[in-house]
Coordinates of C-alpha atoms in Angstrom, one line a residue:
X1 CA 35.4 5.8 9.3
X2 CA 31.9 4.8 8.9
X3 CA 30.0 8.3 9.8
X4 CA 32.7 9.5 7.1
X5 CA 31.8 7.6 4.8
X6 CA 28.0 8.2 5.1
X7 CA 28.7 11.7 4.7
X8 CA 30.9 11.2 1.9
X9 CA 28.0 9.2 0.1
X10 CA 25.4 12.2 1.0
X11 CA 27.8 15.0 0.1
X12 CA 28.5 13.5 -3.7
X13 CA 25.0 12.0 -4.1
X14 CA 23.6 15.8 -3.5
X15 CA 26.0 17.3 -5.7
X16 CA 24.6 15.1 -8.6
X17 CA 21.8 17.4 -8.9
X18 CA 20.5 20.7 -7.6
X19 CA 16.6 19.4 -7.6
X20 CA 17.8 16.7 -5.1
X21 CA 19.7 19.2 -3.1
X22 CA 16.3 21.1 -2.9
X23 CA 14.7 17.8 -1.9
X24 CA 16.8 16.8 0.7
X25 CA 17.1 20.3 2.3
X26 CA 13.3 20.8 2.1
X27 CA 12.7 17.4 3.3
X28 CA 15.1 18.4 6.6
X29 CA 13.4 21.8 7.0
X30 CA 9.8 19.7 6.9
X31 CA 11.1 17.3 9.6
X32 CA 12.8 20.1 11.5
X33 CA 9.6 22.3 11.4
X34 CA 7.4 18.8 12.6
X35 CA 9.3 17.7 15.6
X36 CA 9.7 21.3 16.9
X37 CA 6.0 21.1 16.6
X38 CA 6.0 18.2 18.4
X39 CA 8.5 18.8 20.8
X40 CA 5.9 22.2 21.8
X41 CA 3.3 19.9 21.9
X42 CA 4.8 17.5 24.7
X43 CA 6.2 20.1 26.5
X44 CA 2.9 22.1 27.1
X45 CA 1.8 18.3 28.2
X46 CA 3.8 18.4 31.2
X47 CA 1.9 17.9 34.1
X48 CA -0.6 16.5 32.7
X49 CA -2.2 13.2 34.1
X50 CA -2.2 11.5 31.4
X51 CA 1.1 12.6 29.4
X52 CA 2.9 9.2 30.2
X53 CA -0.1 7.3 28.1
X54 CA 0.5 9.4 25.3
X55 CA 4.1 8.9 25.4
X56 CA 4.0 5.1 25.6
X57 CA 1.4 5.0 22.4
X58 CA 3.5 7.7 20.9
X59 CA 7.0 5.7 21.2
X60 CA 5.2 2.4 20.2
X61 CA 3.8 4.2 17.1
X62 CA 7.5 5.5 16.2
X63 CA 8.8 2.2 16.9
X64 CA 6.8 0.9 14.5
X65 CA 7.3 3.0 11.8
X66 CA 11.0 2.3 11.9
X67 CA 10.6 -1.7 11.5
X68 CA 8.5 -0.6 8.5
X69 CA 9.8 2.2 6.5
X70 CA 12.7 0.2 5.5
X71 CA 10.6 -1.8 3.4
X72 CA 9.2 1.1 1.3
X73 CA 11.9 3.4 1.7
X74 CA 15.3 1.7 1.2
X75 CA 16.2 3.5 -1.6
X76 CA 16.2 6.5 0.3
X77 CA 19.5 5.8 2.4
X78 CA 22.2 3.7 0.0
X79 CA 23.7 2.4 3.7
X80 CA 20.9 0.4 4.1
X81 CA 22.5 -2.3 1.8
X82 CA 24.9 -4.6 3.4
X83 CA 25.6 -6.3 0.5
X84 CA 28.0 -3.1 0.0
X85 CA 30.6 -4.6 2.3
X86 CA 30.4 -8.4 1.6
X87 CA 34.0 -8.1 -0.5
X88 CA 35.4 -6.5 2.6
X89 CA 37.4 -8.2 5.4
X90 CA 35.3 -7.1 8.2
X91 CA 33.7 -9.2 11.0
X92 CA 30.1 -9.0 11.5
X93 CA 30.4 -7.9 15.3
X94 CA 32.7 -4.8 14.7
X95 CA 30.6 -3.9 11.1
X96 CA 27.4 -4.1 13.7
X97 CA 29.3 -1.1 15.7
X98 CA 30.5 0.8 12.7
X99 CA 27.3 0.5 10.8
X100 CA 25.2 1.3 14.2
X101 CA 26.9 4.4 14.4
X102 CA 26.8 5.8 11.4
X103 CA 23.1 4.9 11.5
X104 CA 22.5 8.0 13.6
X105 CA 23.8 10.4 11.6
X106 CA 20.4 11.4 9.3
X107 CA 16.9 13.2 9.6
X108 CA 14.7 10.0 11.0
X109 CA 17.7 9.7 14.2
X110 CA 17.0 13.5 14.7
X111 CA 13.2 13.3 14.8
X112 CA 13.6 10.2 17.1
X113 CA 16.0 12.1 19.5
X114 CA 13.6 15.1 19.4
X115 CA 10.6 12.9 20.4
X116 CA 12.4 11.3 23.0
X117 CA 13.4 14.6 24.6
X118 CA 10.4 15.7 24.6
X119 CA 8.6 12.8 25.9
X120 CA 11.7 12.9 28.7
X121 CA 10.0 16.7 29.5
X122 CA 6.2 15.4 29.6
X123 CA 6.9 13.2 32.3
X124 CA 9.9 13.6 34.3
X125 CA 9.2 14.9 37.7
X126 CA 12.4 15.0 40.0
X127 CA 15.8 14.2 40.1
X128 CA 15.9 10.5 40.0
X129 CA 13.4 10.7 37.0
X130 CA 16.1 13.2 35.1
X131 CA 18.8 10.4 35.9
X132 CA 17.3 7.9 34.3
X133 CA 16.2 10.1 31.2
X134 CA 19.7 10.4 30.4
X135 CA 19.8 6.2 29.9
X136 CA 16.2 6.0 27.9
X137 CA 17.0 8.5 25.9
X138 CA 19.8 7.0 23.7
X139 CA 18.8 3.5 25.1
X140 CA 15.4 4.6 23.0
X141 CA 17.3 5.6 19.9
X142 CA 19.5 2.8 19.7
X143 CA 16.7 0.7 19.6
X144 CA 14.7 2.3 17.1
X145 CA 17.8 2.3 14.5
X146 CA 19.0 -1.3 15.0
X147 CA 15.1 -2.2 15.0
X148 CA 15.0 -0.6 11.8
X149 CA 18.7 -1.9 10.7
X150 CA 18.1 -5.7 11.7
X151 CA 14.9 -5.5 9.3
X152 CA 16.4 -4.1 6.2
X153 CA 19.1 -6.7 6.7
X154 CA 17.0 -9.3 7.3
X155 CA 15.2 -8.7 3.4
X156 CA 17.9 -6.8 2.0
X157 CA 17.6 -9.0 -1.0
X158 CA 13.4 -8.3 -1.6
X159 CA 14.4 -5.0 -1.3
X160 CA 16.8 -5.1 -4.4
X161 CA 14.7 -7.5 -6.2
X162 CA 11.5 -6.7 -8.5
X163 CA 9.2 -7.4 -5.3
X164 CA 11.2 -4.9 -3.5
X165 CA 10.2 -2.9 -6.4
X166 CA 6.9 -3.6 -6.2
X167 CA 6.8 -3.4 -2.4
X168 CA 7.9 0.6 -2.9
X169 CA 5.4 1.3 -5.4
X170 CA 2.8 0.4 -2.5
X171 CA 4.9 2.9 0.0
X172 CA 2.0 6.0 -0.8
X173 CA -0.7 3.5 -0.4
X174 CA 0.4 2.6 3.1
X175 CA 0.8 6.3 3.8
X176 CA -2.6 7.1 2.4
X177 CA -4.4 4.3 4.6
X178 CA -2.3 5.3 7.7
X179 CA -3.5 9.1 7.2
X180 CA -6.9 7.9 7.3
X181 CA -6.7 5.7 10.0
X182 CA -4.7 8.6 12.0
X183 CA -7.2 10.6 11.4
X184 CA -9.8 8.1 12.6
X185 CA -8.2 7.6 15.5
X186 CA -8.0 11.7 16.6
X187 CA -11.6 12.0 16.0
X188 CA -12.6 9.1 18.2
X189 CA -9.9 10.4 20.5
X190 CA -11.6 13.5 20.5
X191 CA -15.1 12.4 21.4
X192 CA -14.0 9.8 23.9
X193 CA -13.1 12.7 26.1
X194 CA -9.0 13.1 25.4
X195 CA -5.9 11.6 26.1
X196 CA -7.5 8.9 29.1
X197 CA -8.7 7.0 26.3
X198 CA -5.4 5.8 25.7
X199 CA -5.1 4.5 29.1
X200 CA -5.8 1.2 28.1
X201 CA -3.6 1.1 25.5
X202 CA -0.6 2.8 27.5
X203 CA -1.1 -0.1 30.1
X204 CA -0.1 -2.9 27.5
X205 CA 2.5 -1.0 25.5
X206 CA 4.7 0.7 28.2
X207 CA 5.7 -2.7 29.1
X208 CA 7.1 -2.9 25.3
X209 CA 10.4 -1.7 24.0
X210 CA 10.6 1.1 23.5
X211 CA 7.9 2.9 25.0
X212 CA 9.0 0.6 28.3
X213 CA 12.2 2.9 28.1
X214 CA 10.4 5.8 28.2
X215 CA 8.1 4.7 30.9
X216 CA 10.9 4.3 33.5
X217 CA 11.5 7.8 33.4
X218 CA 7.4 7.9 35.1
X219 CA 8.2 5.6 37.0
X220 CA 11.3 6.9 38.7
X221 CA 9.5 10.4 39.1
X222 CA 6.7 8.4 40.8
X223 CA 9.6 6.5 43.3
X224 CA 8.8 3.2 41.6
X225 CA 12.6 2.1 41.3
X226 CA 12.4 -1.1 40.5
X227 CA 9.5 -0.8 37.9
X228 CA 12.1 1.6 36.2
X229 CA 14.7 -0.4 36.5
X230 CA 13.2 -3.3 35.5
X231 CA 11.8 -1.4 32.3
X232 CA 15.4 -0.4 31.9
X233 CA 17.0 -4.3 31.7
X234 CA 13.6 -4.6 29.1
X235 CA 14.8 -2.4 26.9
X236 CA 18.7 -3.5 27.5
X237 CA 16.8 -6.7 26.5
X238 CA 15.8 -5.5 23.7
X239 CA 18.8 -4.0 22.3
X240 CA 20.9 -6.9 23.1
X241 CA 18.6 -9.0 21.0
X242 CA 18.0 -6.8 18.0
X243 CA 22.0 -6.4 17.8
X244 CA 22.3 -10.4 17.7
X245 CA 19.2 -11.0 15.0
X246 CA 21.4 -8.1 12.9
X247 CA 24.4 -9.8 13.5
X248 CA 23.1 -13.0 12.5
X249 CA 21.3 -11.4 9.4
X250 CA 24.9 -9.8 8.5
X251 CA 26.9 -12.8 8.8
X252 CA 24.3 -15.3 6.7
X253 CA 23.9 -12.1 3.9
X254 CA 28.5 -12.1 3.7
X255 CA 28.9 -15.7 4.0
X256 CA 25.8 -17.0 2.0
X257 CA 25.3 -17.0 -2.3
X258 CA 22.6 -15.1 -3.7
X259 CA 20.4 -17.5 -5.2
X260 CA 20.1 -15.5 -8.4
X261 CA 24.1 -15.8 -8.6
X262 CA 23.7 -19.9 -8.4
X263 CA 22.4 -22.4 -10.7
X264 CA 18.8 -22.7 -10.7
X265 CA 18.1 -26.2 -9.2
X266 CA 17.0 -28.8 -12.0
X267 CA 13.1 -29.1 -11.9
X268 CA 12.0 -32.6 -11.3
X269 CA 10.3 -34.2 -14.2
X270 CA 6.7 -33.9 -14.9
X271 CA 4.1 -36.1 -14.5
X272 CA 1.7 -37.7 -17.3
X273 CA -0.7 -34.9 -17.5
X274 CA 1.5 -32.6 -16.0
X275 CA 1.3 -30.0 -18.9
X276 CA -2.4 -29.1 -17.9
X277 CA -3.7 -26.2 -15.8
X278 CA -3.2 -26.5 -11.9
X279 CA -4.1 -24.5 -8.9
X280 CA -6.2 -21.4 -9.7
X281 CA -6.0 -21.8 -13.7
X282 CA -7.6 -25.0 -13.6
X283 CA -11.0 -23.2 -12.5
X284 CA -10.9 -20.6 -15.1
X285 CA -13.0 -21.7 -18.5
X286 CA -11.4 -23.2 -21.9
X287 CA -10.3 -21.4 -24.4
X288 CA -9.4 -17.9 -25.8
X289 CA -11.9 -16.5 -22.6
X290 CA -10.0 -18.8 -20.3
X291 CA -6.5 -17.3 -21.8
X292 CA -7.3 -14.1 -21.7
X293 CA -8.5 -13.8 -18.1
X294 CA -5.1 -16.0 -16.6
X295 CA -3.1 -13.5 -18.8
X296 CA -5.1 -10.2 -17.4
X297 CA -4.7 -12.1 -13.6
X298 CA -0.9 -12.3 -14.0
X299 CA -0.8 -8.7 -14.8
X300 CA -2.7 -8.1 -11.5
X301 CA -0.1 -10.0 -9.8
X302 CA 3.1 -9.5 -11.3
X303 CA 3.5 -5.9 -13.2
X304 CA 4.2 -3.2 -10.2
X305 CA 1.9 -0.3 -12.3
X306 CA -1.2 -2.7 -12.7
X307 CA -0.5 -4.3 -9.1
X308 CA -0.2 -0.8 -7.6
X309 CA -3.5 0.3 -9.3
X310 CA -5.8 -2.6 -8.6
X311 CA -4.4 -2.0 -4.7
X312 CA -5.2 1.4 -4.5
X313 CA -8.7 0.8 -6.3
X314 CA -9.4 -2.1 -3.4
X315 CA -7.7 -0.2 -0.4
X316 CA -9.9 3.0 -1.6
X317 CA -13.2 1.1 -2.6
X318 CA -13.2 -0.1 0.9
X319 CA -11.8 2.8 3.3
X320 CA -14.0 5.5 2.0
X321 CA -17.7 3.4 2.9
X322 CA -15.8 1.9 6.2
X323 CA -14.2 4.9 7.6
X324 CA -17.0 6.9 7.2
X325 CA -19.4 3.9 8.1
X326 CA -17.0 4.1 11.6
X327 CA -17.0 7.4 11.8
X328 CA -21.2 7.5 11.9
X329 CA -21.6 10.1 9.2
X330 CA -21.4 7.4 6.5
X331 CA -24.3 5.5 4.3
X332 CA -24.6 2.1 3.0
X333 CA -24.6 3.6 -0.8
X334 CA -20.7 4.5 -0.4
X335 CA -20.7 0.7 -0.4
X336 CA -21.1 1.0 -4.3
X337 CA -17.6 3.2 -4.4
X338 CA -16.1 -0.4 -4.3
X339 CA -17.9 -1.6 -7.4
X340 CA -16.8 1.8 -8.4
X341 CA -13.1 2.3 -8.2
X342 CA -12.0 -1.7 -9.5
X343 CA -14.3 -0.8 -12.9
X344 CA -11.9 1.9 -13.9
X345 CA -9.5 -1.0 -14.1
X346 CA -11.1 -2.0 -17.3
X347 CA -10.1 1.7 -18.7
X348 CA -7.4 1.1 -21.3
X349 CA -7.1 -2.3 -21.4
X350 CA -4.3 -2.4 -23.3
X351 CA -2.4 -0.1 -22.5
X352 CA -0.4 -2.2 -19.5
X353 CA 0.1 -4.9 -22.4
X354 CA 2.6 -2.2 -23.8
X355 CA 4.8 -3.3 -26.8
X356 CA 3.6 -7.0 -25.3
X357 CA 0.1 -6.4 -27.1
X358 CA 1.7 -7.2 -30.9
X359 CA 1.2 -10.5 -29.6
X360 CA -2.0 -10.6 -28.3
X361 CA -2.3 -8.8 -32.0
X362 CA -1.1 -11.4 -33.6
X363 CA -3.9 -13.8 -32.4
X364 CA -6.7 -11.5 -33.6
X365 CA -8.3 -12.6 -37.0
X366 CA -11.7 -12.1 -36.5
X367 CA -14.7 -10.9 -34.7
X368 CA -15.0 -13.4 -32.5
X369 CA -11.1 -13.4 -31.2
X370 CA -11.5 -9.6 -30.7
X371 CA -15.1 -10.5 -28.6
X372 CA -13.5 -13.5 -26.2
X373 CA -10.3 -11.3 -25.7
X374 CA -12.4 -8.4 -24.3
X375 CA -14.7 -10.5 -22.5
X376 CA -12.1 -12.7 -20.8
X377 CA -10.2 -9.3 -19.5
X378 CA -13.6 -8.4 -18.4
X379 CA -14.3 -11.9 -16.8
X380 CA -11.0 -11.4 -14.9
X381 CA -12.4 -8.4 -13.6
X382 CA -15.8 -10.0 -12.5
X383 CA -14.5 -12.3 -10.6
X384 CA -12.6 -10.4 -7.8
X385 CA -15.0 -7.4 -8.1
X386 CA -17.9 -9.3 -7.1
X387 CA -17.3 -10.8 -3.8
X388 CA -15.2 -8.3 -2.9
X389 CA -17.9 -5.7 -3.4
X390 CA -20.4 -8.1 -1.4
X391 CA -17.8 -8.2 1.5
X392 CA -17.2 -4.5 1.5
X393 CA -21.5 -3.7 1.4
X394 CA -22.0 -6.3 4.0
X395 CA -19.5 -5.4 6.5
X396 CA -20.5 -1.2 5.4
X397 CA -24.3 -2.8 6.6
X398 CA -22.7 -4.1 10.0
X399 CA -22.0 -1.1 11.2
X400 CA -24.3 1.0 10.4
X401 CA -27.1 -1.9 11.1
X402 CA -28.8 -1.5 7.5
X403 CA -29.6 -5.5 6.8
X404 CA -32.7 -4.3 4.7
X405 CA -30.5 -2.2 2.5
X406 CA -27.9 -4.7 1.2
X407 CA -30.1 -6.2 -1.8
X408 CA -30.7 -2.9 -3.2
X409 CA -26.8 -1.5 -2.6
X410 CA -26.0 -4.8 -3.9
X411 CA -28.3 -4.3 -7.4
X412 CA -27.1 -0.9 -7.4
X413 CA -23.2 -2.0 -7.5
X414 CA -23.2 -4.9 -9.8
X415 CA -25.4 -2.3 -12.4
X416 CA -22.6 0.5 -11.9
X417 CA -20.1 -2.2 -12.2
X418 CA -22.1 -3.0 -16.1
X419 CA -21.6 0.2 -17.3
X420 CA -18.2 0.8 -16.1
X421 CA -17.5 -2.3 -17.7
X422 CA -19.6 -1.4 -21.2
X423 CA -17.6 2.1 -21.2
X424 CA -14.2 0.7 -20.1
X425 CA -14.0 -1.6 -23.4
X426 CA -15.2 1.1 -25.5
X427 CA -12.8 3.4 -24.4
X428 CA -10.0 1.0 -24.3
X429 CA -10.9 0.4 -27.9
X430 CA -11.2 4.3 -28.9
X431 CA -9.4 6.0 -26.9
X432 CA -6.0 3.3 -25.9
X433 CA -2.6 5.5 -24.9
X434 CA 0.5 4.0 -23.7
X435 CA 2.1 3.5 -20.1
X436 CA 5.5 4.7 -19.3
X437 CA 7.7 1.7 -18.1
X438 CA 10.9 3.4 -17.3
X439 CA 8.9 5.7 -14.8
X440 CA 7.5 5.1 -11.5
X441 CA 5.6 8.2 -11.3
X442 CA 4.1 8.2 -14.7
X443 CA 1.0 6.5 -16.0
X444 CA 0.5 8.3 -19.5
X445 CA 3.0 8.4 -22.3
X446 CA 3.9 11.9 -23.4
X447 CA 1.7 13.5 -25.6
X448 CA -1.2 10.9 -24.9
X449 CA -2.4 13.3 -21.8
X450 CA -5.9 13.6 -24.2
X451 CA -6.5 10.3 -24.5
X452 CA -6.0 9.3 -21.2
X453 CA -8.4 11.8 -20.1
X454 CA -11.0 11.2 -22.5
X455 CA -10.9 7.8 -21.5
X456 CA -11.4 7.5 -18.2
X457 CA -13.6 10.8 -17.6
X458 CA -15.3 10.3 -20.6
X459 CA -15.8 6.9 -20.0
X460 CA -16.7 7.3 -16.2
X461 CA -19.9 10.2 -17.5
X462 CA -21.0 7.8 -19.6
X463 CA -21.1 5.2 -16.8
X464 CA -23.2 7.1 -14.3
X465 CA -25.4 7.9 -17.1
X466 CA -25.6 3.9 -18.1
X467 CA -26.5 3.2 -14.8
X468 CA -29.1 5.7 -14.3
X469 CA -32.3 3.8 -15.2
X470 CA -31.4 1.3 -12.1
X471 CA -30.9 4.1 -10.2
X472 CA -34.0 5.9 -10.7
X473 CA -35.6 2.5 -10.0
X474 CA -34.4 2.3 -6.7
X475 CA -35.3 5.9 -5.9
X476 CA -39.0 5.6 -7.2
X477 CA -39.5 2.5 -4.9
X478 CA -38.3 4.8 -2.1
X479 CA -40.7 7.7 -2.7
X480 CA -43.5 5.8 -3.7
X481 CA -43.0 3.8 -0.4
X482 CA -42.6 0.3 -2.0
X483 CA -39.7 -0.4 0.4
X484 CA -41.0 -4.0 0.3
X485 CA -40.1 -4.4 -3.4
X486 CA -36.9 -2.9 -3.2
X487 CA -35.5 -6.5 -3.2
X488 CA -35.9 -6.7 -6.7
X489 CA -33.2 -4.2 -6.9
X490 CA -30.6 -6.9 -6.9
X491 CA -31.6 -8.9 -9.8
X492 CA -32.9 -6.3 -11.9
X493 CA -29.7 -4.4 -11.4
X494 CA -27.4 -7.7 -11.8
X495 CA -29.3 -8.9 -15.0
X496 CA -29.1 -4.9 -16.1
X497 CA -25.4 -4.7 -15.7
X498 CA -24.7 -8.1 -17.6
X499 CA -26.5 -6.9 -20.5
X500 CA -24.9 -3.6 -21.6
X501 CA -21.5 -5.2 -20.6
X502 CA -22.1 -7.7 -23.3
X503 CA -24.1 -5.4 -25.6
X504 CA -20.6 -3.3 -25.7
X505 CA -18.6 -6.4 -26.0
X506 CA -20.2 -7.0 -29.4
X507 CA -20.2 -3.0 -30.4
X508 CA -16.6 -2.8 -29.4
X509 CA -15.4 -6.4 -31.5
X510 CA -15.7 -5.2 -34.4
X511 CA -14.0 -1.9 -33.7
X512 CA -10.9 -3.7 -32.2
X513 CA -9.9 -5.6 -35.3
X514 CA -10.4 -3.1 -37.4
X515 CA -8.2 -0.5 -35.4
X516 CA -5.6 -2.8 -34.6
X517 CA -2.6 -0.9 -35.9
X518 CA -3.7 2.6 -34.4
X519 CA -4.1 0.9 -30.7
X520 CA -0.6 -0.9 -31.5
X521 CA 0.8 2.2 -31.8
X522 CA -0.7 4.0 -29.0
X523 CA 0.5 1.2 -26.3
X524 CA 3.2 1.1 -27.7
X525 CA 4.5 4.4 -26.8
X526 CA 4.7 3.5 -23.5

C-alpha cells in the first residue's frame, strides 16, 4: 500500500507540470548514466590489490551522504515527512516496515544498489564470497535508507521550519565545498601513487557499517569466515539500531505537540535593568552606529538570502587561498580573496532591507543620520571581516611557510577591504535594486538586472583601482629590494583603507537623504 502510494504521489506530482517531468526524467537519466559509469569503473577494478580499500572509503562516503542529504534535500521526496501520517491509526513498528519499503522505490536506492553490485564484482573472489554478497548487498541498502530515514525523522520539524529553509539554501554551498575537497582529494590521490593510499583509511572504515558489509564479501573470498561473519552481525547491528532510533523518532513526532501548535510558555519577569543590551549587543557602541550594526548582524543571522551570501563569501574567501595553498600551486596574496569576497557584502545595502527600509527611512532627517546609518552597516562588516581575514592569511602562511609575508598580505587586505567598502556605499546609494523574496533562486528584482550589475561590477573596478596606490607600494618595495620595509605595508595599507571608507561615508550622506524616495522604490520592488 505504501510503494502505491509513493507512486501515486510521483505520478500526480509530475503531471502538474511538464518542466518537472523534464526534471525528473533528466535527473534519472544523469544518475543512470553515473552509476553505469561507476559500475564500469569497479568492474575493471577487479583483481586489483587494492579494490577492497576503495570500496570501504567508497561505501563510507555514500553512507555519509545519505545521513546528510536529508537535511538539504527534503523537499525533494514529500515521503520524507512523517508528520503526513500522525492523524492515522497506525503503530510505529508496522509504519517502520511500510515506510522502509517504499523507501526503496526512487533514483538514490538505485544508485546505492548499483554501487553495491559493483563493489560485490571488485572483490568477490569464489563461491563463499558470492554467498555472502547476496546478504551485504540489500543488508547495505537497507542501511543506507533507514540511516537516511531515522535522520529526516529525527529533524523533521527544522526541516519544515524557517531554519530548514535556511538549511536548504546552504544545500549548493555544501556541494560546491565537497567538489573542491573531491577534487583535492583525487589529486593528492593521484600523486601519492594510487588507490594504496587509501589503505589507511580502508583499515578504520571497513570495520564501520556499511562499508563493514561490504568488506565481508573480501573477507569470505580470502577464507576469513568469521571476520565476515562477524562484519555481517556489525552491520545486522547496525540496522537493528537505526530501525529502533526511527522508531523512537516516529512514535515521539505522532504522540508528541508541535511546539508551535502550544502556548508559548509565559516569560519570567525581568529584572531591574533588564531592558538593556545583553550578550553580544552589549559590546557594540551607543547609538544610531550601535543600532545600525545589531540590525545589519541580525540580517546576517536570520534572513536565508543575506545568511546564504555572507556563507558563500566566507566558505569561498577561504577555500580558494587554502585549497590551492594545499595543493602547492597557491600564494599567500590569494589570502586577500577573503578581504575580497565579504566586501561585496556592502554592495546594495539596502536592498535585503526590502519594503522594511521605509522604516529605517523614517529615521533619516539629516546628514548625520544618513552618515551613522552607513557607517554602522559598514562597522558590522569590519568586525567579522577583520579577524576572519587574519585567520584565513595566517593559516594561507602555514602552509606555504611565508611568516615574512603576512604584514604585507595583511596591509594589502585591509586596503582592498577600504575601497570595497568606499565603492560598496556609493553604489548602494546610486545604484540600490530590490531582492526577490518569494524566490529562492533570485537575487535581482525584474527589470533591475542594470542596476545590479552596475553595482557590483562597477563598484568592484573602481575598488581595484582604489586600492592601487597600496598595491604599487608593496610592489616597488619588492623590485627595489626593500624587503625589510615591507612591514610598513600593514599600517600604511590599514590607515589607507580607513580613510577612503570614511571619505565615502561623508560623499555618500548627503546623497542618501536626498535620494530617499528613489532607493525606497528600488528595494522595494523586491
Amino acid at each position: 500500500m505504501f510503494v502505491r502510494l509513493k507512486l501515486s504521489l510521483l505520478r500526480n506530482g509530475l503531471r502538474q507540470s511538464s518542466g518537472r517531468t523534464a526534471a525528473y526524467v533528466a535527473s534519472i537519466v544523469m544518475t543512470l548514466l553515473f552509476a553505469a559509469l561507476q559500475l564500469f569503473g569497479l568492474i575493471m577494478l577487479r583483481g586489483n590489490e587494492h579494490a577492497a580499500a576503495l570500496v570501504a572509503v567508497l561505501m563510507s562516503v555514500l553512507a555519509l551522504g545519505w545521513a546528510v542529504m536529508p537535511l538539504f534535500f527534503a523537499a525533494g521526496d514529500e515521503t520524507l515527512d512523517p508528520t503526513r501520517l500522525v492523524m492515522l491509526p497506525l503503530r510505529p513498528g508496522p509504519l517502520v516496515v511500510a515506510l522502509l519499503v517504499s523507501s526503496i522505490v526512487g533514483i538514490g536506492p538505485l544508485f546505492t544498489l548499483t554501487l553495491a553490485v559493483g563493489s560485490v564484482i571488485a572483490v568477490a573472489q569464489g563461491s563463499a564470497a558470492v554467498a555472502v554478497a547476496f546478504v551485504s548487498v540489500p543488508m547495505t541498502l537497507l542501511t543506507c535508507v533507514a540511516l537516511a530515514r531515522a535522520v529526516a525523522t529525527a529533524n523533521v520539524r527544522l526541516l519544515t521550519s524557517r531554519k530548514g529553509r535556511d538549511l536548504a539554501l546552504l544545500s549548493g554551498l555544501l556541494i560546491a565545498v565537497g567538489i573542491q575537497v573531491v577534487n583535492y582529494g583525487m589529486q593528492r590521490l593521484g600523486a601519492a601513487g594510487g588507490l594504496s593510499a587509501l589503505e589507511p583509511a580502508a583499515d578504520v572504515l571497513r570495520f564501520l557499517p556499511p562499508a563493514s558489509a561490504m568488506d565481508a564479501v573480501r573477507a569470505a573470498g580470502d577464507g576469513a569466515y568469521g571476520t565476515a561473519a562477524a562484519e555481517l552481525v556489525l552491520t545486522a547491528g547496525a540496522l537493528a539500531l537505526l530501525l529502533w532510533w526511527w522508531q523512537r523518532g516516529l512514535t515521539k513526532l505522532m504522540t508528541s505537540p508541535d511546539a508551535s501548535t502550544t502556548q508559548a510558555a509565559m516569560e519570567p519577569e525581568r529584572k531591574a535593568g533588564g531592558g538593556r543590551s545583553s550578550g553580544l549587543a552589549a559590546l557594540l557602541p551607543k547609538g544610531r552606529n550601535g543600532t545600525a550594526m545589531q540590525r545589519t548582524l541580525r540580517y546576517v543571522w536570520r534572513h536565508p538570502k543575506t545568511k546564504a551570501a555572507w556563507v558563500t563569501s566566507l566558505a569561498i574567501g577561504m577555500i580558494v587561498p587554502l585549497i590551492n595553498a594545499m595543493q602547492g600551486t597557491g600564494s599567500i596574496y590569494l589570502a586577500c580573496f577573503a578581504a575580497g569576497m565579504l566586501g561585496t557584502q556592502m554592495y546594495n545595502q539596502f536592498g535585503q532591507d526590502s519594503s522594511a527600509f521605509w522604516m529605517v527611512a523614517m529615521t533619516i532627517s539629516s546628514r548625520g543620520d544618513a552618515a551613522a546609518e552607513l557607517r554602522g552597516r559598514a562597522q558590522a562588516l569590519v568586525a567579522v571581516t577583520l579577524p576572519y581575514t587574519a585567520l584565513v592569511t595566517v593559516a594561507t602562511a602555514v602552509l606555504l611557510k611565508r611568516w615574512d609575508a603576512v604584514p604585507e598580505t595583511l596591509g594589502l587586505s585591509f586596503a582592498l577591504l577600504g575601497a570595497m567598502l568606499a565603492t560598496g556605499a556609493v553604489a548602494s546609494v546610486l545604484f540600490p535594486y530590490g531582492i526577490p523574496q518569494d524566490s529562492g533562486f533570485k537575487n535581482v528584482a525584474p527589470g533591475q538586472a542594470g542596476l545590479a550589475w552596475i553595482s557590483i561590477l562597477g563598484g568592484m573596478v573602481a575598488g581595484a583601482l582604489l586600492c592601487a596606490p597600496v598595491l604599487a607600494l608593496t610592489i616597488w618595495m619588492h623590485v627595489t629590494g626593500a624587503h625589510a620595509w615591507l612591514w610598513l605595508v600593514l599600517p600604511l595599507g590599514a590607515a589607507y583603507g580607513l580613510a577612503i571608507t570614511e571619505l565615502a561615508l561623508r560623499l555618500s550622506a548627503p546623497r542618501l537623504v536626498s535620494r530617499l524616495p528613489e532607493i525606497l522604490t528600488a528595494v522595494s520592488k523586491g
